[in-house]
Structure formats: structure tokens, C-alpha cells
PDB file of C-alpha atoms and ligand atoms in Angstrom:
ATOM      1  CA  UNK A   1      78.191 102.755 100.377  1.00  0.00           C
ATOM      2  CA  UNK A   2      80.733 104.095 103.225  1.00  0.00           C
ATOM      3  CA  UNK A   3      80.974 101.903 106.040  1.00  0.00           C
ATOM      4  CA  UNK A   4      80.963 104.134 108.941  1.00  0.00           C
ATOM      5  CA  UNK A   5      80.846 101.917 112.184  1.00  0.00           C
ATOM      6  CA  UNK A   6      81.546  97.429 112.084  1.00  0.00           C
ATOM      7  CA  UNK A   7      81.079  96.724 115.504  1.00  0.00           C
ATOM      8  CA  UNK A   8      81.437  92.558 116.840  1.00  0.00           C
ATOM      9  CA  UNK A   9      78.023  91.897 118.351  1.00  0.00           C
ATOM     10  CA  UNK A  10      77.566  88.452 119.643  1.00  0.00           C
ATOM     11  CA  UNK A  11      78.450  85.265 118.685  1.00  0.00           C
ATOM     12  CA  UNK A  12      75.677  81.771 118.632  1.00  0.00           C
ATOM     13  CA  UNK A  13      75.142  78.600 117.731  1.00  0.00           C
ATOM     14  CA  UNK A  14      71.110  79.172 117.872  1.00  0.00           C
ATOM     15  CA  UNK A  15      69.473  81.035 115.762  1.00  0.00           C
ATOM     16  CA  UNK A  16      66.804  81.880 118.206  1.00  0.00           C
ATOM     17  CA  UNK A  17      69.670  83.389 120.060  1.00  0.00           C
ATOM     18  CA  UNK A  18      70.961  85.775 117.191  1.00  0.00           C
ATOM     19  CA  UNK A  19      69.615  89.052 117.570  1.00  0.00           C
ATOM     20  CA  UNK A  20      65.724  90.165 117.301  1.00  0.00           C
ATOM     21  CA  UNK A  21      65.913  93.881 116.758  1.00  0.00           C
ATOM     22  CA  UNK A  22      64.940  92.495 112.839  1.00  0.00           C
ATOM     23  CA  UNK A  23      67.633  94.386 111.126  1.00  0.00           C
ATOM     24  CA  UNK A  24      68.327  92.585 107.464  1.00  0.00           C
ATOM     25  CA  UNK A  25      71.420  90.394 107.540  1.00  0.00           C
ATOM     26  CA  UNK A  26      73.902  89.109 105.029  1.00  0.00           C
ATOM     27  CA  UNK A  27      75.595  85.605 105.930  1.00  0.00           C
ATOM     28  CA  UNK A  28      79.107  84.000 104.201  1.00  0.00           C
ATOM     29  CA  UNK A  29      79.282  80.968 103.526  1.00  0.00           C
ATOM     30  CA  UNK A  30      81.333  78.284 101.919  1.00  0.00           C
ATOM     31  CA  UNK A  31      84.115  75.735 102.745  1.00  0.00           C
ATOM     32  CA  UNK A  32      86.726  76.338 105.820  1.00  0.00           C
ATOM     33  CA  UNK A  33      89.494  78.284 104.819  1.00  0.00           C
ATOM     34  CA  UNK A  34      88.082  79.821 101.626  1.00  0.00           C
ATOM     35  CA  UNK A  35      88.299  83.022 102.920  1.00  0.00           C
ATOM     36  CA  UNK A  36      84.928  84.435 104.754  1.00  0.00           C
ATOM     37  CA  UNK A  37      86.027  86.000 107.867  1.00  0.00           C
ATOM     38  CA  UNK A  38      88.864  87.959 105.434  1.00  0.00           C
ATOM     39  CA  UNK A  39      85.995  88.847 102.969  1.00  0.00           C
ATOM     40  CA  UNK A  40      84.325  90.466 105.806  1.00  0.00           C
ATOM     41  CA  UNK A  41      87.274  92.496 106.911  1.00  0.00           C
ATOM     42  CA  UNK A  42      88.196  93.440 103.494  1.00  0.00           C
ATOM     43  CA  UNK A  43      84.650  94.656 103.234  1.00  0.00           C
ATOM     44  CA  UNK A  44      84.260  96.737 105.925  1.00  0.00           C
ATOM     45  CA  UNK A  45      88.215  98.049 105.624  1.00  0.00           C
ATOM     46  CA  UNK A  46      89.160  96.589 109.087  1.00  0.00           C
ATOM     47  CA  UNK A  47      91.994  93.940 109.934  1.00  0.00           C
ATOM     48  CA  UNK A  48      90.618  92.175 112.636  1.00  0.00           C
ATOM     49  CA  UNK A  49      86.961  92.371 112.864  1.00  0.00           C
ATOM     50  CA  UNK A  50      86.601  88.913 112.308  1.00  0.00           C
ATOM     51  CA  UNK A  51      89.083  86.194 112.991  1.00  0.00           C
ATOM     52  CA  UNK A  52      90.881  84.572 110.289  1.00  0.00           C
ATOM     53  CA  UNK A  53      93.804  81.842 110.113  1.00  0.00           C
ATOM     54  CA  UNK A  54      95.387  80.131 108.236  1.00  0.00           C
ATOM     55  CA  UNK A  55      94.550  76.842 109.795  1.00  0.00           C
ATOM     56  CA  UNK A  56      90.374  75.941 108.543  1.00  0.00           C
ATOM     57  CA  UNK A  57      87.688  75.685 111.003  1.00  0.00           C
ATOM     58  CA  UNK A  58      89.106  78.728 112.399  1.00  0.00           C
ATOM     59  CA  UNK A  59      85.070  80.436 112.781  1.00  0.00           C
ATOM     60  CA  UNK A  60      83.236  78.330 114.615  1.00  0.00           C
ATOM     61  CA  UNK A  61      80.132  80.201 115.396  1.00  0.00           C
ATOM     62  CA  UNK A  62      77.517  82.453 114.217  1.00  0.00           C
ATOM     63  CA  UNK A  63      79.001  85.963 114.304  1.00  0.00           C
ATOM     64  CA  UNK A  64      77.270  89.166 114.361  1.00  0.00           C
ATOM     65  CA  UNK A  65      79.041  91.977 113.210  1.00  0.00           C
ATOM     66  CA  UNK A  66      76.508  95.077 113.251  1.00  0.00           C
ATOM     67  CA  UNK A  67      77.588  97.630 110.334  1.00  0.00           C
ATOM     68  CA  UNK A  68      76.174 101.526 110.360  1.00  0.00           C
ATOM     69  CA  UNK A  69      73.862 100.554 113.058  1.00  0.00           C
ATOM     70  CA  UNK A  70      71.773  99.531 110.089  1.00  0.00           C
ATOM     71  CA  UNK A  71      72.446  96.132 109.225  1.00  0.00           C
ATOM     72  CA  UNK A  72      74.832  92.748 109.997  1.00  0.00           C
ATOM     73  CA  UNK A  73      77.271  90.929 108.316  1.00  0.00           C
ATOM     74  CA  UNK A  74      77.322  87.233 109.489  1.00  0.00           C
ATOM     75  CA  UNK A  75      80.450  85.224 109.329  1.00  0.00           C
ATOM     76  CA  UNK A  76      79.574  81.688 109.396  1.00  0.00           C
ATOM     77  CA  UNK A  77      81.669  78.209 109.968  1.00  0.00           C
ATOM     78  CA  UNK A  78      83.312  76.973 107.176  1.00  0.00           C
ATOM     79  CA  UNK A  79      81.484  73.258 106.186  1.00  0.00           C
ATOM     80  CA  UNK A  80      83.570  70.195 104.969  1.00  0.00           C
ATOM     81  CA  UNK A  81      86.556  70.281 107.025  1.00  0.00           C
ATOM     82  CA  UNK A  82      87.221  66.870 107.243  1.00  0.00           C
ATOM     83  CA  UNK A  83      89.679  67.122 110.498  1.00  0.00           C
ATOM     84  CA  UNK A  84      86.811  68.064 113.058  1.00  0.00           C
ATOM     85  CA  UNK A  85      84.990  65.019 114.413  1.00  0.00           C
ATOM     86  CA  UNK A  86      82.421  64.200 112.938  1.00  0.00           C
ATOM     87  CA  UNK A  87      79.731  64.853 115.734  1.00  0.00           C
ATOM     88  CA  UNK A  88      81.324  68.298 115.762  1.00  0.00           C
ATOM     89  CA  UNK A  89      80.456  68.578 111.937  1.00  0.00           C
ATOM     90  CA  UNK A  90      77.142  67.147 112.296  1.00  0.00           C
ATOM     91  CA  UNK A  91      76.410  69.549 115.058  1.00  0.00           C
ATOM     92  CA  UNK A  92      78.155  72.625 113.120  1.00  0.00           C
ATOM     93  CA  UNK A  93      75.633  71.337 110.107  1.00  0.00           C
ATOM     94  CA  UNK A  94      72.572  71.490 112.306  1.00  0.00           C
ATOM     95  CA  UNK A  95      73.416  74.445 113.635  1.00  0.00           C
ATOM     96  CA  UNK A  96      74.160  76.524 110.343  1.00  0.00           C
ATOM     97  CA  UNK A  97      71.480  75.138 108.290  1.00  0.00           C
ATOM     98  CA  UNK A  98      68.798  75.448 111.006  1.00  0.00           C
ATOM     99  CA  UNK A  99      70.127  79.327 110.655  1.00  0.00           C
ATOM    100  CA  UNK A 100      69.493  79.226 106.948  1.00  0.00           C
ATOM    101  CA  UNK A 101      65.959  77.934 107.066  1.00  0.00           C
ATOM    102  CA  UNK A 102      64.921  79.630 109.913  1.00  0.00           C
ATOM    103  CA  UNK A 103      66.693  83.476 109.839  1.00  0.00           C
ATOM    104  CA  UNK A 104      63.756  85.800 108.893  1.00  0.00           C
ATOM    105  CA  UNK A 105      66.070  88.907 108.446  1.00  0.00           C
ATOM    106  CA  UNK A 106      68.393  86.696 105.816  1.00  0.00           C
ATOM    107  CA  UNK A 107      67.976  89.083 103.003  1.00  0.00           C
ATOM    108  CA  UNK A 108      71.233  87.001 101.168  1.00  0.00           C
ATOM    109  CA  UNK A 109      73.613  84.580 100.896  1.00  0.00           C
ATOM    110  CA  UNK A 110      77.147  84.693  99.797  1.00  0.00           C
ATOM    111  CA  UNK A 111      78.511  81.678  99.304  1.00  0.00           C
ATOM    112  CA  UNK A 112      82.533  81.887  98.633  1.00  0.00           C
ATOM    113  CA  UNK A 113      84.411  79.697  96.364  1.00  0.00           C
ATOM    114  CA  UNK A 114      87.737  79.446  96.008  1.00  0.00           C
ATOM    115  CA  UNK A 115      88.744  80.469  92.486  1.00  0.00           C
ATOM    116  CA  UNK A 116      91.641  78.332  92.612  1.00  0.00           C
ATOM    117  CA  UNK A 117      89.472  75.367  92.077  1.00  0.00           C
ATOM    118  CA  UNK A 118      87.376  73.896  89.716  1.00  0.00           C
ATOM    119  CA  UNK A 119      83.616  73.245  91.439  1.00  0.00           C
ATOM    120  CA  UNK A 120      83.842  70.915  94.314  1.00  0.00           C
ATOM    121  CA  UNK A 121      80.867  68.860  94.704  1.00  0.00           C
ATOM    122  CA  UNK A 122      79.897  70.028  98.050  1.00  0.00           C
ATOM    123  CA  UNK A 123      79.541  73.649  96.549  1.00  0.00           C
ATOM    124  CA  UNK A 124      77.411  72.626  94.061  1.00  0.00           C
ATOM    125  CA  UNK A 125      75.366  70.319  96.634  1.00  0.00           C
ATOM    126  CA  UNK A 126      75.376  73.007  98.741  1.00  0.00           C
ATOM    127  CA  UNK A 127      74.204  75.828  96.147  1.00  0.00           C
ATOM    128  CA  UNK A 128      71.441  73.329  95.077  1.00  0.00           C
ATOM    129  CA  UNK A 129      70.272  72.829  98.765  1.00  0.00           C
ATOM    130  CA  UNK A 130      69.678  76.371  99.050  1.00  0.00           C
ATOM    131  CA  UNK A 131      67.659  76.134  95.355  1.00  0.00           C
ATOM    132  CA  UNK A 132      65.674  73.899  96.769  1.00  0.00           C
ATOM    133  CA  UNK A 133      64.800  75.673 100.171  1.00  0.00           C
ATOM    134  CA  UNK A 134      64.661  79.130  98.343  1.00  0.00           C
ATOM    135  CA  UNK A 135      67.438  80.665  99.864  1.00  0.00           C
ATOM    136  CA  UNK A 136      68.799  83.430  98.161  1.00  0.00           C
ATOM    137  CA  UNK A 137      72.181  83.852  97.772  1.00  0.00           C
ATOM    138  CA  UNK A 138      75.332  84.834  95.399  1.00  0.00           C
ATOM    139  CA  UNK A 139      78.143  83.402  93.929  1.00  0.00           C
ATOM    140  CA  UNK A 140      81.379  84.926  95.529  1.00  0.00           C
ATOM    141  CA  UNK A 141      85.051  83.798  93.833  1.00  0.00           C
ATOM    142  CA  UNK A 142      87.868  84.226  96.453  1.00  0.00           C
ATOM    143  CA  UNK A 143      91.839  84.511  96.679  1.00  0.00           C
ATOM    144  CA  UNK A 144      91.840  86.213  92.897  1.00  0.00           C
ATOM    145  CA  UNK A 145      95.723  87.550  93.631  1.00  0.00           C
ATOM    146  CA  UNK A 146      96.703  83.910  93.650  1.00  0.00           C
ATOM    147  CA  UNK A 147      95.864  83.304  90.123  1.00  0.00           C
ATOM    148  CA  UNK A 148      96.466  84.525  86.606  1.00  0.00           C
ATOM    149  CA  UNK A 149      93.418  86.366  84.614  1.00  0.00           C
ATOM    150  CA  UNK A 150      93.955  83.726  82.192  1.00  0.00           C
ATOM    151  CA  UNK A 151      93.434  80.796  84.566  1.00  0.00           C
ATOM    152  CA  UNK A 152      90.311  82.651  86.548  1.00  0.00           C
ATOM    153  CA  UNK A 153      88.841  82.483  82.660  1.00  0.00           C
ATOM    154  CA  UNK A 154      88.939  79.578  82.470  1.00  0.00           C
ATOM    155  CA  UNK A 155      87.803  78.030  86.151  1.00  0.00           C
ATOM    156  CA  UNK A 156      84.886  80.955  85.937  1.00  0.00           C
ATOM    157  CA  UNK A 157      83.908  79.474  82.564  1.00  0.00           C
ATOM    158  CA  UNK A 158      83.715  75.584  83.541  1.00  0.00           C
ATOM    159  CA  UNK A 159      82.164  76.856  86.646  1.00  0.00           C
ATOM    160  CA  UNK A 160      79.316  78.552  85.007  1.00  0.00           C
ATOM    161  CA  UNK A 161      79.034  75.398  82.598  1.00  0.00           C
ATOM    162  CA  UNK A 162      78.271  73.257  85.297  1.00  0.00           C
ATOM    163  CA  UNK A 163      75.934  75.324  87.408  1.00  0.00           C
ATOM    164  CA  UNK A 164      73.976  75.617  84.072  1.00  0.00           C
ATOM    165  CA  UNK A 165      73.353  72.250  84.700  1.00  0.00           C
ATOM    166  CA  UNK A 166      71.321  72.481  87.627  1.00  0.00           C
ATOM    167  CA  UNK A 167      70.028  75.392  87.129  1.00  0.00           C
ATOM    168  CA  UNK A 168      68.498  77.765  84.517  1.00  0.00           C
ATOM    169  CA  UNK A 169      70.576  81.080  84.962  1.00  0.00           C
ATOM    170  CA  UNK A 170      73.343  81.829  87.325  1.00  0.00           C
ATOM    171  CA  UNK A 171      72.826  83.869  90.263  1.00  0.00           C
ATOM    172  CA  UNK A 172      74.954  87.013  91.082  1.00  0.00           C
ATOM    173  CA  UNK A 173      78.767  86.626  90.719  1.00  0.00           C
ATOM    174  CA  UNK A 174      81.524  88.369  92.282  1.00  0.00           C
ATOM    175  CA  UNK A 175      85.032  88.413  92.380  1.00  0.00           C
ATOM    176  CA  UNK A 176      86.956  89.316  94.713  1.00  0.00           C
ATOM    177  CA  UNK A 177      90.480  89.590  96.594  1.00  0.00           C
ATOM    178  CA  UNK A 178      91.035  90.246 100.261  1.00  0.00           C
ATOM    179  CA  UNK A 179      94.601  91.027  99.506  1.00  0.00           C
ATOM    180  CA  UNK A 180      93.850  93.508  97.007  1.00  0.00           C
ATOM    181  CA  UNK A 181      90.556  94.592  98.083  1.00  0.00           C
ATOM    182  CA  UNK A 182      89.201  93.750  94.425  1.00  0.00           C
ATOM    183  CA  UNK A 183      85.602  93.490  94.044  1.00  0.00           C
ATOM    184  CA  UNK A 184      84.622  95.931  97.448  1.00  0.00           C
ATOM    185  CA  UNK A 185      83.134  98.143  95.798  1.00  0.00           C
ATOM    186  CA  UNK A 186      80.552  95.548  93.483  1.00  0.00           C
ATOM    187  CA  UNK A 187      79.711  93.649  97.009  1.00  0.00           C
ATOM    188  CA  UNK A 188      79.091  96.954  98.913  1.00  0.00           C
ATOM    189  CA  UNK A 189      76.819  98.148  96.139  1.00  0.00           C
ATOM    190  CA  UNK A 190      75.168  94.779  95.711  1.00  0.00           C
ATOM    191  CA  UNK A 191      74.400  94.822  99.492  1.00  0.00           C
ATOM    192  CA  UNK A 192      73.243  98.677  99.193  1.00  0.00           C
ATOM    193  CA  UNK A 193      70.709  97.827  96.414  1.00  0.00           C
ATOM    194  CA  UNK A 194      69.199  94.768  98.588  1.00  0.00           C
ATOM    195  CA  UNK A 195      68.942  96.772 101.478  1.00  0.00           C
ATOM    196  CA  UNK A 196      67.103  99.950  99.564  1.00  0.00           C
TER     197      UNK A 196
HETATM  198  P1  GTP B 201      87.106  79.167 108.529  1.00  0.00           P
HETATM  199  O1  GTP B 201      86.695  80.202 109.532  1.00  0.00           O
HETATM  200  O2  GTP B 201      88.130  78.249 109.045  1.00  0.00           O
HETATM  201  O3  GTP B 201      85.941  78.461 107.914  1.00  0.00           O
HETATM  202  O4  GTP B 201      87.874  79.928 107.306  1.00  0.00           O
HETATM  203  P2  GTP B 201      87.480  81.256 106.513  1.00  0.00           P
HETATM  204  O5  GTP B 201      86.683  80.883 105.319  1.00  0.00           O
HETATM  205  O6  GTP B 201      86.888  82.283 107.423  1.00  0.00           O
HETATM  206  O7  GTP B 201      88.914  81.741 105.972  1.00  0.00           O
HETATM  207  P3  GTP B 201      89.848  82.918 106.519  1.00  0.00           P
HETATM  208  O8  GTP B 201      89.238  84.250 106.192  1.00  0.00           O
HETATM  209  O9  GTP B 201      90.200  82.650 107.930  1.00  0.00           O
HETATM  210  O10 GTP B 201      91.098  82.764 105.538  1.00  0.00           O
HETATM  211  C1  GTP B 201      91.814  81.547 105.425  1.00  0.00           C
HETATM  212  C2  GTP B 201      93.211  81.833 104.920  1.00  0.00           C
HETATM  213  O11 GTP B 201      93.145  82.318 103.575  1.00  0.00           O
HETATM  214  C3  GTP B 201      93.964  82.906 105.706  1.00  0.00           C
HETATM  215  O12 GTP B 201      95.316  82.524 105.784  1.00  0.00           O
HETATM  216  C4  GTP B 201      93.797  84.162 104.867  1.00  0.00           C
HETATM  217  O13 GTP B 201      94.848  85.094 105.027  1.00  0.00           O
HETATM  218  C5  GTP B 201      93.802  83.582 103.461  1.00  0.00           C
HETATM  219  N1  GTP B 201      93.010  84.412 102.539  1.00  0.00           N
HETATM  220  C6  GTP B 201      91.710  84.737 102.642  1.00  0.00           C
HETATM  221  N2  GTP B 201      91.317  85.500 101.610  1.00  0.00           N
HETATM  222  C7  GTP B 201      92.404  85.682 100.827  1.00  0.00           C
HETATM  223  C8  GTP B 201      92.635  86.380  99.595  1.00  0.00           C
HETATM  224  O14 GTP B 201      91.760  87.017  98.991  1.00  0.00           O
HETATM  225  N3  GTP B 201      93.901  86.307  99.084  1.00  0.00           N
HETATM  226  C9  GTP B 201      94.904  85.620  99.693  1.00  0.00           C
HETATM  227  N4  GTP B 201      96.095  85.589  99.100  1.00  0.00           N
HETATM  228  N5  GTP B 201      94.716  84.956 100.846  1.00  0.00           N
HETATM  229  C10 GTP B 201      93.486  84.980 101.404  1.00  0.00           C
HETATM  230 MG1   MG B 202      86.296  82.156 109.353  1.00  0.00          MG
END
């Protein structure tokens, strides 16, 4: 799929306020700092569509990012970043999973994970929360150009042990680099077939 227009549209914290025009959506999600406001910029080939840093808790609202006219990307913010207060996380958890439940236009989820790591148990909490509300969603590895094939093998493999777990076959997976713009093409295709 070409992306032809990514336009910023507006930015929340209320779902009721996102917008109503009922095109389907597509929402990141995953701990601050793994990468979701990049993955959206590597997706739709742009530098500084959404705002990244180095620093987590960088994306603190719902963004709408309106792509071909057609459909949004949503970046979301990052959960688990233990420096906020915690009323701010409690509010930022409100916020994002009141989005979750209640976004009629969701068609998925991406939830990143940093493929650095082995699972972290809010991932998995998280991926199971979203099993038990029946909210669709993939599996998306990030920051691939900081580690060796050998050693993604390996944290891909123990990952997929311990989903198995919990659950009784994995969901979509995809790996990906912003850096090197691996895995574009996969996501852009994925999102092409859920939108058809
Ligand atoms: P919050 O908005 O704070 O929740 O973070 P985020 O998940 O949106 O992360 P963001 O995209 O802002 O990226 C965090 C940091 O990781 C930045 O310094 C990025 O440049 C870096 N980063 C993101 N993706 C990649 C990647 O694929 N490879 C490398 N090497 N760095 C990455
Ligand atoms: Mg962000």
C-alpha cells in the first residue's frame, strides 16, 4: 500500500472526543520509549509526524494521524513509566484503556515490544487484558538494528514459549526497525488486508 497523504489531526485524552467521521483506526501501544511514535513515522516514510525522544513518556495523548484520507494511525502513551506520578499514570491508564474498550472504529492493536528484552510482565498482563476484553491486536518487535539475528532467535523463541502459556496460538508478529525501515512493508500489507 503507498501512503499518499499522513496528515496530524487532533490530539485527546477522551475518546468521545477522537474523531466521529467512523473511519477504521489502528492504535500502538506498548511501554514508553519502545518505539511507537518512530514506528509510525517509519511507516508512513515521514520524520516528524509524530514526536519521538529519547527521554519516555514523550506521547502523552491520543494522536490522530489521518493517512490517505482513508484511515488513522493512533499513537498512544507509552504505560509503565515509573517517573510520572502516579495520579498522572492512573489518569494516563484511565484514559487509554477507556479508549480501548470503548473505540468502535479500533479495527487493531499493535502492541510494540522491545526485542531487546525478554517478556516483561506488564506486556504479558497487558496482552492478556486485551484477551480478556476481546481486543484485537498484534505482536510488534521493535529496535531490531540493535541486536544480532542470533540473539532476536532466541528472545522471539522464549517469547513465543511464554505467550503459549496463556494462550492457545500467537497472534500476528512483526518485526520491525525504525532505523532500517525493516518490516514496512509486512505492517502496511497487514493493515491493507484489515482494511479490505
Ligand atoms: P513514549 O512516547 O515516551 O511512550 O515513547 P515511544 O514508544 O513513542 O518511543 P519513541 O518513538 O519516542 O522512541 C524512543 C527512542 O527509541 C528514541 O530515541 C528513538 O529514536 C529510539 N528508537 C525507536 N525505534 C527505534 C529503532 O527501531 N531502532 C533504534 N535504534 N532506535 C529506535
Ligand atoms: Mg511516543
Amino acid at each position: 500500500m503507498l501512503i499518499k497523504t499522513a496528515t496530524f489531526l487532533v490530539s485527546n485524552t477522551d475518546h468521545k472526543l477522537c474523531p466521529s467521521d467512523g473511519k477504521p483506526e489502528f492504535a500502538f501501544i506498548g511501554r514508553s520509549n519502545v518505539g511507537k511514535s518512530s514506528l509510525i513515522n517509519m511507516i508512513t516514510n515521514h520524520k516528524k509526524l509524530a514526536k519521538t525522544s529519547s527521554t519516555p513518556g514523550k506521547t502523552q495523548l491520543i494522536n490522530h494521524f489521518e493517512i490517505n484520507e482513508k484511515w488513522y494511525l493512533v499513537d498512544l502513551p507509552g504505560f509503565g513509566y515509573a517517573k510520572v506520578s502516579k495520579l498522572a499514570r492512573l489518569k494516563f491508564e484511565k484514559f487509554i484503556s477507556e479508549y480501548l474498550l470503548e473505540r468502535k472504529t479500533l479495527v487493531n492493536t499493535f502492541v510494540l515490544l522491545d526485542s531487546r528484552l525478554e517478556i516483561q510482565k506488564i506486556d504479558l498482563e497487558f496482552m492478556n487484558w486485551c484477551g480478556q476484553h476481546s481486543i484485537p491486536f498484534s505482536m510488534v518487535f521493535t529496535k531490531i538494528d540493535k541486536i544480532s539475528s542470533t540473539e532476536l532467535q532466541k528472545n522471539l523463541a522464549k517469547y513465543k514459549k511464554e505467550m503459549l502459556k496463556h494462550w492457545d496460538e500467537l497472534p500476528p508478529v512483526f518485526i520491525t526497525s525504525s532505523e532500517s525501515k525493516f518490516g514496512q512493508e509486512k505492517l502496511l500489507n497487514y493493515i491493507e488486508q484489515l482494511l479490505s
